[in-house]
Short mmCIF file of C-alpha atoms and ligand atoms in Angstrom, two decimals:
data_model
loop_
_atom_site.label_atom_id
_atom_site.label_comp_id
_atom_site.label_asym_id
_atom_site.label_seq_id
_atom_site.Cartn_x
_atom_site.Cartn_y
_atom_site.Cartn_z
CA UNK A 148 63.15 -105.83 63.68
CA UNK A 149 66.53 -106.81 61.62
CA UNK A 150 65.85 -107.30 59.00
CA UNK A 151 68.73 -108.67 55.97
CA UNK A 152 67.89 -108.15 52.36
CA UNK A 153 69.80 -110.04 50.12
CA UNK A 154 69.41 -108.85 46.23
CA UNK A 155 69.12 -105.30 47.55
CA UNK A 156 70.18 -104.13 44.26
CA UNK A 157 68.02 -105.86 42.08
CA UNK A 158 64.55 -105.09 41.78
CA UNK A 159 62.55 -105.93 43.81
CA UNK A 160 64.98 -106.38 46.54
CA UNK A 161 65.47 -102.36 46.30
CA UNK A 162 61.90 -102.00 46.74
CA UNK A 163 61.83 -104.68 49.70
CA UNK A 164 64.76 -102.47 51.26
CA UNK A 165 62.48 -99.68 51.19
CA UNK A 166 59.31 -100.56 52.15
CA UNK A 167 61.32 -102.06 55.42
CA UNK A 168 63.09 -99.57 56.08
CA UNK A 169 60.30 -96.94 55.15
CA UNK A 170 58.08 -99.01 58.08
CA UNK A 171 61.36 -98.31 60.79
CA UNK A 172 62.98 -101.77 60.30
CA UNK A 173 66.92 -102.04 60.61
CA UNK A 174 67.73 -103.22 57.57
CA UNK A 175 71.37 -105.10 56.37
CA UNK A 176 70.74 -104.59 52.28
CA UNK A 177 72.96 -107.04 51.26
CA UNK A 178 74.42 -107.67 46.94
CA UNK A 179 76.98 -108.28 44.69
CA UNK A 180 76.33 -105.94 41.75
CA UNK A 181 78.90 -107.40 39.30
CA UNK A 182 76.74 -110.87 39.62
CA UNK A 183 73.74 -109.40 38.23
CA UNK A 184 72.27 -109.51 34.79
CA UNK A 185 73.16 -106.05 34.28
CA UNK A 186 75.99 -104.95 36.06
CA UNK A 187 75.52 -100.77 35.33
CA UNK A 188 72.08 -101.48 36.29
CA UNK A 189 72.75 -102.72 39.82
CA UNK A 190 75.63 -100.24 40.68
CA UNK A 191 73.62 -97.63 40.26
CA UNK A 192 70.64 -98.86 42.31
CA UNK A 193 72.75 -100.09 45.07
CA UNK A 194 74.46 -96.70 46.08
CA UNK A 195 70.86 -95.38 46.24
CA UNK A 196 69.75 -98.27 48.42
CA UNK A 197 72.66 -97.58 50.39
CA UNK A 198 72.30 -94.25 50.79
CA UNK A 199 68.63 -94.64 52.48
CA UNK A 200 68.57 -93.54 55.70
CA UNK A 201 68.00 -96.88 58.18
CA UNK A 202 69.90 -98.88 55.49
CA UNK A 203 73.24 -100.66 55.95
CA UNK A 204 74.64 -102.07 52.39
CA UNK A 205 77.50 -105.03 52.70
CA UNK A 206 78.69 -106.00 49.17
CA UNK A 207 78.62 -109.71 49.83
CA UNK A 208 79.00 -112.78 47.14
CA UNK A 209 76.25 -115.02 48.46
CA UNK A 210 77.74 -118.19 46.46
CA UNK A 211 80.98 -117.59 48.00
CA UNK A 212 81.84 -114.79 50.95
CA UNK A 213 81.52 -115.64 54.76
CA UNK A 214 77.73 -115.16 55.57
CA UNK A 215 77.79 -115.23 59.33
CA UNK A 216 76.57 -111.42 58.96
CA UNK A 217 73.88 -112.14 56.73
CA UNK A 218 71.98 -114.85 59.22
CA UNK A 219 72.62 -112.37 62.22
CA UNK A 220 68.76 -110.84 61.68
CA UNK A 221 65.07 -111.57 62.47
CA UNK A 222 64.48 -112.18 59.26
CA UNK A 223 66.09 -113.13 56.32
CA UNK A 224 64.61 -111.88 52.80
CA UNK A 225 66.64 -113.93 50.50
CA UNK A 226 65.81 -112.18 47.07
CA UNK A 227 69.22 -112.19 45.54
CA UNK A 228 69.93 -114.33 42.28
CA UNK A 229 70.00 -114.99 38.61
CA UNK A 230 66.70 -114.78 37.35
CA UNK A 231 65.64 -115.12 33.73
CA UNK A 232 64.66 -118.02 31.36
CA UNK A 233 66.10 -117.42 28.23
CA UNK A 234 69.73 -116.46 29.85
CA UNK A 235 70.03 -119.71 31.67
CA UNK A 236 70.08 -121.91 28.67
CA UNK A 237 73.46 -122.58 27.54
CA UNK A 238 76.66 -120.92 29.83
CA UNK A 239 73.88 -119.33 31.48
CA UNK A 240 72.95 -122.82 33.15
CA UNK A 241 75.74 -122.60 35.49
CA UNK A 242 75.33 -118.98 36.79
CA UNK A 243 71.81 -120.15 37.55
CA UNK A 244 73.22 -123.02 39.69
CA UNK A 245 75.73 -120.70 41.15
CA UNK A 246 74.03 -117.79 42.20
CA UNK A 247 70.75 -119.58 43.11
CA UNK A 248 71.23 -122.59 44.24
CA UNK A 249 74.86 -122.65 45.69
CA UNK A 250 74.11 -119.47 47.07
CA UNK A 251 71.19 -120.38 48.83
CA UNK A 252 72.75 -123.78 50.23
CA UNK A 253 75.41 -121.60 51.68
CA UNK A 254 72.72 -118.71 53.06
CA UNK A 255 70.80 -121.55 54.40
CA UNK A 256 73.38 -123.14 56.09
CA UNK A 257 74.20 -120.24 57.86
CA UNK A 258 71.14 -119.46 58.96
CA UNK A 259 71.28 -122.88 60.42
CA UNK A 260 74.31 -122.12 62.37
CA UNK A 261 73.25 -118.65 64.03
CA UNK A 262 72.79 -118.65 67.21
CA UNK A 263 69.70 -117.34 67.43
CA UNK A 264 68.10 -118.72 63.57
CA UNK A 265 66.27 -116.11 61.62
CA UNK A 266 63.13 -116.71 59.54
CA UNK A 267 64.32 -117.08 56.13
CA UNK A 268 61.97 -115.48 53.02
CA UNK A 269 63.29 -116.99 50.00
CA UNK A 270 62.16 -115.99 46.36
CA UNK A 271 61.02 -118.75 44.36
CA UNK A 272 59.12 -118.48 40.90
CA UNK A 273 56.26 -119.25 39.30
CA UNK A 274 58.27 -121.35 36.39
CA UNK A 275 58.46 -123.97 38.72
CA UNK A 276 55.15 -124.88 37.53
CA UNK A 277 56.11 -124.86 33.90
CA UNK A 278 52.50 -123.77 31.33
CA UNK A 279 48.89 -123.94 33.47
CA UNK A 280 46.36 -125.22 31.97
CA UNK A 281 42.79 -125.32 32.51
CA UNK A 282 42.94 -123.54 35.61
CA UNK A 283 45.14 -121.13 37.75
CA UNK A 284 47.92 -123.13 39.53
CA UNK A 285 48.03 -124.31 43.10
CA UNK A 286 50.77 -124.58 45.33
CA UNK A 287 50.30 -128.42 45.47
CA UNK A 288 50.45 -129.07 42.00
CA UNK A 289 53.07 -131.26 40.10
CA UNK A 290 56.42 -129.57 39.21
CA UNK A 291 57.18 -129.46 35.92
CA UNK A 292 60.65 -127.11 35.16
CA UNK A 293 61.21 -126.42 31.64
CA UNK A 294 64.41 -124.19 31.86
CA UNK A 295 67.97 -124.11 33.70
CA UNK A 296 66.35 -121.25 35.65
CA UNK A 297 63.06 -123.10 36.72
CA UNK A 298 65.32 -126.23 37.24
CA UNK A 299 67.67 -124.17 39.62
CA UNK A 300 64.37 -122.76 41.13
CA UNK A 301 63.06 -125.78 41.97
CA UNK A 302 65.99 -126.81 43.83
CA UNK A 303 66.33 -124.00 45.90
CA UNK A 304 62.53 -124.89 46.97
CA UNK A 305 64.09 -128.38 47.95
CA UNK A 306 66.92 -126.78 50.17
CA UNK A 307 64.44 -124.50 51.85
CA UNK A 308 62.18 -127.73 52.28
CA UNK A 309 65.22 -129.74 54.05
CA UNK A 310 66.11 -126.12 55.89
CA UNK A 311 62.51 -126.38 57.33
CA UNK A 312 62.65 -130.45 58.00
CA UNK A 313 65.52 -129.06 60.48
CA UNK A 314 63.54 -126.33 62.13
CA UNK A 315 64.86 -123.56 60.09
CA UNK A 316 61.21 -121.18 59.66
CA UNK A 317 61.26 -120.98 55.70
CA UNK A 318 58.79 -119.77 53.65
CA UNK A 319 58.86 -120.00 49.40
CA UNK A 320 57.10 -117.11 47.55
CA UNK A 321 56.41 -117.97 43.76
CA UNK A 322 56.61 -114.79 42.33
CA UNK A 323 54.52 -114.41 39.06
CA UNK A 324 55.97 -112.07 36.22
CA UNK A 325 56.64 -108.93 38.07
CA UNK A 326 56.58 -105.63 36.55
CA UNK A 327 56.26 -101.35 37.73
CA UNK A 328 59.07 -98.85 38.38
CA UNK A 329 63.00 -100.36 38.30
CA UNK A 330 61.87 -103.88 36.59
CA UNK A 331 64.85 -105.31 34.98
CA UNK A 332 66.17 -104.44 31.24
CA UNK A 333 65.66 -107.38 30.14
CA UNK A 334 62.06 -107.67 31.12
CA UNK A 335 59.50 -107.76 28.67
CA UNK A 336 57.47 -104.33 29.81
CA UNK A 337 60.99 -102.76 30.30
CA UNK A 338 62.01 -103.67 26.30
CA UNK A 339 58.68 -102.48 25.30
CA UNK A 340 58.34 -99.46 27.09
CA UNK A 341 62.07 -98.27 25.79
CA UNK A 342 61.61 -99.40 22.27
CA UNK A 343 58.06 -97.38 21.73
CA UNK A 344 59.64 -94.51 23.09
CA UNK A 345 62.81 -94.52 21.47
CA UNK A 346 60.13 -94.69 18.26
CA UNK A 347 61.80 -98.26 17.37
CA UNK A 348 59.53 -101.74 16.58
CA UNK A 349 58.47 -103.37 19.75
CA UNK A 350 61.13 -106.56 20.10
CA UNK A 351 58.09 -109.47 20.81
CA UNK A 352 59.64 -113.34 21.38
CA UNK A 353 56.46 -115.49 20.20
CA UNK A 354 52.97 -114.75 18.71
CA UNK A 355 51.91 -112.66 21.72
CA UNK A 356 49.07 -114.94 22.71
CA UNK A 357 51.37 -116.33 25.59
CA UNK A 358 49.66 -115.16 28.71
CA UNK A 359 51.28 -114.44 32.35
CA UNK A 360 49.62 -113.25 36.02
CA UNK A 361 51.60 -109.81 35.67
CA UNK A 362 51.88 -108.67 39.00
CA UNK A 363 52.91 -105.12 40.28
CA UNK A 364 56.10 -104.96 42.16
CA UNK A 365 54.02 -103.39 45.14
CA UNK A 366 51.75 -106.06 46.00
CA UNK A 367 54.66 -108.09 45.48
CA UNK A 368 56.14 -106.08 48.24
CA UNK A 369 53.26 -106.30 50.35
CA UNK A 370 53.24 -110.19 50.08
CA UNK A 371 56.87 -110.21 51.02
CA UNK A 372 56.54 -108.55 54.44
CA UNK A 373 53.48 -109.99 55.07
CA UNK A 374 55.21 -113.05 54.80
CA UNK A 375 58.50 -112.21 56.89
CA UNK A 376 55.92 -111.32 59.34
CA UNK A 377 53.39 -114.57 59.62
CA UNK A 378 54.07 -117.33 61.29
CA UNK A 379 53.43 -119.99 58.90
CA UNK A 380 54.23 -123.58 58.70
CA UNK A 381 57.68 -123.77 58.02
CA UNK A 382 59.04 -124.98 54.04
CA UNK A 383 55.49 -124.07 53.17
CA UNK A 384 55.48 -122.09 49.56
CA UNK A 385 52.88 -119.54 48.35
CA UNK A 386 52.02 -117.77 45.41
CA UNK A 387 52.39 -114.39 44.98
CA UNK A 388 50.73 -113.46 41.05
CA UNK A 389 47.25 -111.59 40.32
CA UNK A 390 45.04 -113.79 39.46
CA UNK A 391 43.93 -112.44 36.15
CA UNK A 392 46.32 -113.75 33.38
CA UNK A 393 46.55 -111.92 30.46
CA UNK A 394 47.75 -112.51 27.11
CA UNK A 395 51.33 -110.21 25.87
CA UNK A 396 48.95 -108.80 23.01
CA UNK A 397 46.46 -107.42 25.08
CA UNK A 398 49.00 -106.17 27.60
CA UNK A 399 50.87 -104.55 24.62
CA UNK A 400 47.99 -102.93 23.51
CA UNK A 401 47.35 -101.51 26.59
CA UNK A 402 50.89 -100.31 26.85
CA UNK A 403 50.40 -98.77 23.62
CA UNK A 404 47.25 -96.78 24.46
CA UNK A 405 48.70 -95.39 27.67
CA UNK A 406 52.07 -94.08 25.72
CA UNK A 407 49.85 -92.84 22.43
CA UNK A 408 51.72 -94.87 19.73
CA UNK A 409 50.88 -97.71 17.61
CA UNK A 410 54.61 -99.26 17.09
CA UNK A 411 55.66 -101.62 14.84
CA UNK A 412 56.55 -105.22 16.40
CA UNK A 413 59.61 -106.59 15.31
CA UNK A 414 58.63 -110.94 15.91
CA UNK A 415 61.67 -113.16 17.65
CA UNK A 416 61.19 -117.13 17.92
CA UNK A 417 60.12 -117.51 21.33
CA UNK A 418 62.28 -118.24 24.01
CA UNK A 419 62.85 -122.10 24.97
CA UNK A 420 61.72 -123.00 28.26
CA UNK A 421 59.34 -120.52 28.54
CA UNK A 422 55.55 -121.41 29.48
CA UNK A 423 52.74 -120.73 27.45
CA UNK A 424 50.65 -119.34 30.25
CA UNK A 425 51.25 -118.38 33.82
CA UNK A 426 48.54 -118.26 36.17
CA UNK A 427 48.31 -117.83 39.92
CA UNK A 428 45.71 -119.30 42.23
CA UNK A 429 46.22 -117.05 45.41
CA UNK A 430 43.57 -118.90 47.90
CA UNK A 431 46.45 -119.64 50.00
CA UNK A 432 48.20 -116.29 49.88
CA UNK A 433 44.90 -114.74 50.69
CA UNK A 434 44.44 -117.05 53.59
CA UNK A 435 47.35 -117.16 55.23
CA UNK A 436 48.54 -113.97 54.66
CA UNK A 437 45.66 -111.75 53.98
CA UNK A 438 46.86 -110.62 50.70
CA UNK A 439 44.92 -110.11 47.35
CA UNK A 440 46.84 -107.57 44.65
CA UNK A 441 45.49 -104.34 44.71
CA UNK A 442 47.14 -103.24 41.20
CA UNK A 443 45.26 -103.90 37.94
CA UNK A 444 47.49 -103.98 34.82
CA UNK A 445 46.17 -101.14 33.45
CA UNK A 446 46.82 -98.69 36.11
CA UNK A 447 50.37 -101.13 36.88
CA UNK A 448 51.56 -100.32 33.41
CA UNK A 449 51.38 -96.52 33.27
CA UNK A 450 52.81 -96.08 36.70
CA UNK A 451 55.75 -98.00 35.56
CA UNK A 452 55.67 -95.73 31.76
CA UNK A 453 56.48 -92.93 34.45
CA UNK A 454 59.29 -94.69 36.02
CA UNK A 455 60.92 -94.72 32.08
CA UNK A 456 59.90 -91.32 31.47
CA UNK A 457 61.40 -89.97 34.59
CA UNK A 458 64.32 -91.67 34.02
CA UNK A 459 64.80 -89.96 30.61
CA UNK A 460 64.16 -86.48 32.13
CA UNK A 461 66.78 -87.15 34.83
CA UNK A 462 69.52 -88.77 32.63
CA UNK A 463 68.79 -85.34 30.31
CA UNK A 464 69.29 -82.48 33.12
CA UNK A 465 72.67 -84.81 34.06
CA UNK A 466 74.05 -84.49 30.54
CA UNK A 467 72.60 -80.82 29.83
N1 NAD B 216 61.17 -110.27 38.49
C1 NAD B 216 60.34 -111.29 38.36
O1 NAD B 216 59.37 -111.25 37.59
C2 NAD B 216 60.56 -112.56 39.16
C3 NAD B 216 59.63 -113.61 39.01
C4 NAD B 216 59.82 -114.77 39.72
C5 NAD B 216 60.89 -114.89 40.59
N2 NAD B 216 61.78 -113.87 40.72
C6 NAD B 216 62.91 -114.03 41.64
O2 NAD B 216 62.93 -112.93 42.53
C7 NAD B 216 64.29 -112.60 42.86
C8 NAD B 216 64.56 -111.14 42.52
O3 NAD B 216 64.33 -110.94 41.14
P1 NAD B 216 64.63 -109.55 40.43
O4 NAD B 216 63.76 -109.47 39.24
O5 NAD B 216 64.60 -108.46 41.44
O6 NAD B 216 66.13 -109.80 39.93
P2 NAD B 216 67.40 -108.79 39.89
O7 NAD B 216 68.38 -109.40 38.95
O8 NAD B 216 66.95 -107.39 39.62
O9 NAD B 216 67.96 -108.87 41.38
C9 NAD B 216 68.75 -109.93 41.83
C10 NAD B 216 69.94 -109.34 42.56
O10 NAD B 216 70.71 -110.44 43.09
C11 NAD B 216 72.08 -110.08 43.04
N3 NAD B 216 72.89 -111.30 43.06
C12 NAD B 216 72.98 -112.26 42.11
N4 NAD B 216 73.85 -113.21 42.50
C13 NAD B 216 74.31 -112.85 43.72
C14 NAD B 216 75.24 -113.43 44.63
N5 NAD B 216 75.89 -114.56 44.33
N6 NAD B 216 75.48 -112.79 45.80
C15 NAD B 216 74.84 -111.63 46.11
N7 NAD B 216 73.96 -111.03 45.27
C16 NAD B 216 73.70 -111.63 44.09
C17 NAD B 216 72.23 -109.30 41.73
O11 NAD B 216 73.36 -108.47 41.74
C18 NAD B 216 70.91 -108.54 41.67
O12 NAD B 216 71.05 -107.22 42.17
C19 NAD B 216 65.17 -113.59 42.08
O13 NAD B 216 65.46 -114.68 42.92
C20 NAD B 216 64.26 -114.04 40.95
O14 NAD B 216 64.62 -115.31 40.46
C21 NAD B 216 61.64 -112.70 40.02
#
C-alpha cells in the first residue's frame, strides 16, 4: 500500500512513518519542519524519518504548496498541524487556523481531485469535547471547544464531514493526551521528565487534580493503522484515549517513583481553555476497529523516562 504521512516529523507522525513502513508499506512522509512548535525539534526528527529505509520525505507546506503528490496514495494519514492549547490563544489563534484548518481544506480538496481518491486519516482531538463529566465521553456527544486549538479542531472535523458527504472515505481519530518516546517539549510528561532530571522544580499549570485518558503513543499507532485499514462509514470519528483517566498528581507521583526523586513543584495558573478532565469512552474504537490500549501508565511512563535518558547519553558521546 501507499501510504502518505503528513506530520512525519512530529510525533506521532514519526512513529506512524515507522510502524508503516516497518509493516512493508511505501510510505511518502510528508512536513514542513519550520511550521512546527519547535523547529530544532522537527529538523532533527525528519532527517531520521527520512533516512528509513522504505521512506520517501517531501518537505511540503500543507497550508500552501501544490498537494497533487500528497493525494497520489491509498491512504492518506493526515497528522500534520499545530497542536497545543495554551499556544493557540492569542497570535497563536491564527497558526492554528492556518496549519489546521487551511491546511486540511487544501489536503482535502486534493484528495477530492485525484484521480483515483485515497482514504483520508485525519487527526482530530479529544478537546473537541471540552471537560467530561460524569462519565467517559462518546463520540456523539455535544461539542463544546474551549480554545483556538479545539475551535480549529472542530472545524477540521466539519471539512472531513463535508469531504465524506462527497464520497471522500474520511475517518476522525480523537486522540486523547498522548505521551512515550519523542512526545513534544512542550508536553506535560516531556517538562516533567526534563525538569526532575535536570534536579530543577517540576513546572505544574493548575492544582494537579486535572485528570486526562493518557494514552501511549503505541496504541495510538495501532489505532491509526487500524483505522487506515477498516472500512468504516465515511466522516465517522472515533476515539482513540485509554479509558482510565487519571489525575496529573497521581501521574506525577508515579513519574517520580520510577525516576527516584521527590522534586519540588514550581505551581503556574492553569492554562485557559484547557479541560478539567479528559476521558475516553472507546466502545466504538473497540468495535469497529478491534482496538483496546494495551499500555498502562505506569509501564507508559518509564518507557518514555528511557527515551529522555537515552537522549542524554547520546547528546553526551556527541559532545565528548
Ligand atoms: N500529541 C497529542 O497528545 C495529541 C492529542 C490530540 C490530537 N493531536 C493531534 O495529532 C496531530 C499530531 O500531533 P503531534 O503531537 O505529533 O504534533 P507535532 O507538532 O509533534 O507534529 C505535527 C507536525 O506537523 C507539521 N506541520 C505543521 N504545520 C504544517 C504544515 N502547514 N504543512 C506541513 N507540515 C506541518 C509540524 O512541522 C510537525 O512536525 C496534530 O494534528 C495534533 O493536533 C495530538
Amino acid at each position: 500500500m501507499r501510504v502518505v504521512v503528513t506530520g512525519a516529523a512530529g510525533f506521532i507522525g514519526s512513529h506512524v512513518a515507522d510502524a508503516l513502513s516497518g509493516a512493508g508499506h511505501e510510505v511518502l512522509a510528508v512536513d514542513a519542519p519550520a511550521r512546527s512548535l519547535a523547529p530544532a525539534v522537527a529538523r532533527r526528527a525528519w532527517a531520521e524519518v527520512a533516512a528509513r529505509p522504505g521512506v520517501a520525505a517531501a518537505e511540503i507546506d500543507l497550508a500552501v504548496d501544490a498537494l497533487d503528490a500528497v493525494a497520489a496514495a491509498d491512504v492518506v494519514v493526515h497528522l500534520a498541524g499545530r497542536p497545543g492549547v495554551r499556544d493557540s490563544w492569542g497570535p497563536g489563534r491564527a497558526v492554528a487556523e492556518r496549519d489546521n484548518v487551511t491546511a486540511t481544506r487544501r489536503l482535502l480538496a486534493a484528495c477530492a481531485r485525484a484521480r483515483r481518491r485515497p482514504k483520508v486519516v485525519i487527526a482530530s482531538s479529544s478537546s473537541v469535547y471540552g471537560s467530561a463529566r460524569r462519565r467517559p465521553n462518546r463520540e456523539g456527544d455535544p461539542l463544546n471547544p474551549a480554545s483556538p486549538y479545539a475551535v480549529s479542531k472542530v472545524e477540521v472535523e466539519r471539512l472531513g464531514r463535508l469531504a465524506a458527504d462527497d464520497g471522500l472515505r474520511v475517518v476522525l481519530l480523537r486522540y486523547f493526551s498522548v505521551y512515550g518516546p519523542r512526545q513534544r517539549p512542550d508536553m506535560a510528561f516531556h517538562r516533567f521528565v526534563e525538569a526532575a532530571l535536570d534536579g530543577r522544580p517540576l513546572p505544574v499549570f493548575g492544582d494537579g487534580l486535572r485528570s486526562r485518558s493518557f494514552t501511549h503513543v503505541r496504541d495510538v499507532v495501532t489505532a491509526t493503522l487500524a483505522a487506515a485499514a477498516a472500512d468504516l462509514p465515511p466522516g465517522i470519528a472515533v476515539n482513540v484515549g485509554h479509558p482510565d483517566h487519571v489525575a496529573v498528581r497521581d501521574a506525577i507521583a508515579m513519574l517520580t517513583d520510577a525516576l527516584g526523586v521527590r522534586p519540588e513543584i514550581q505551581r503556574a495558573a492553569p492554562v485557559a481553555g484547557d479541560a478539567t478532565r479528559t476521558w475516553a469512552d472507546i466502545a466504538r474504537a473497540r468495535d469497529l476497529l478491534g482496538w483496546t490500549p494495551s499500555i498502562g501508565l505506569r509501564d507508559g511512563l518509564e518507557d518514555q523516562i528511557s527515551w529522555h535518558r537515552a537522549l542524554r547519553t547520546t547528546a553526551e558521546v556527541r559532545v565528548g
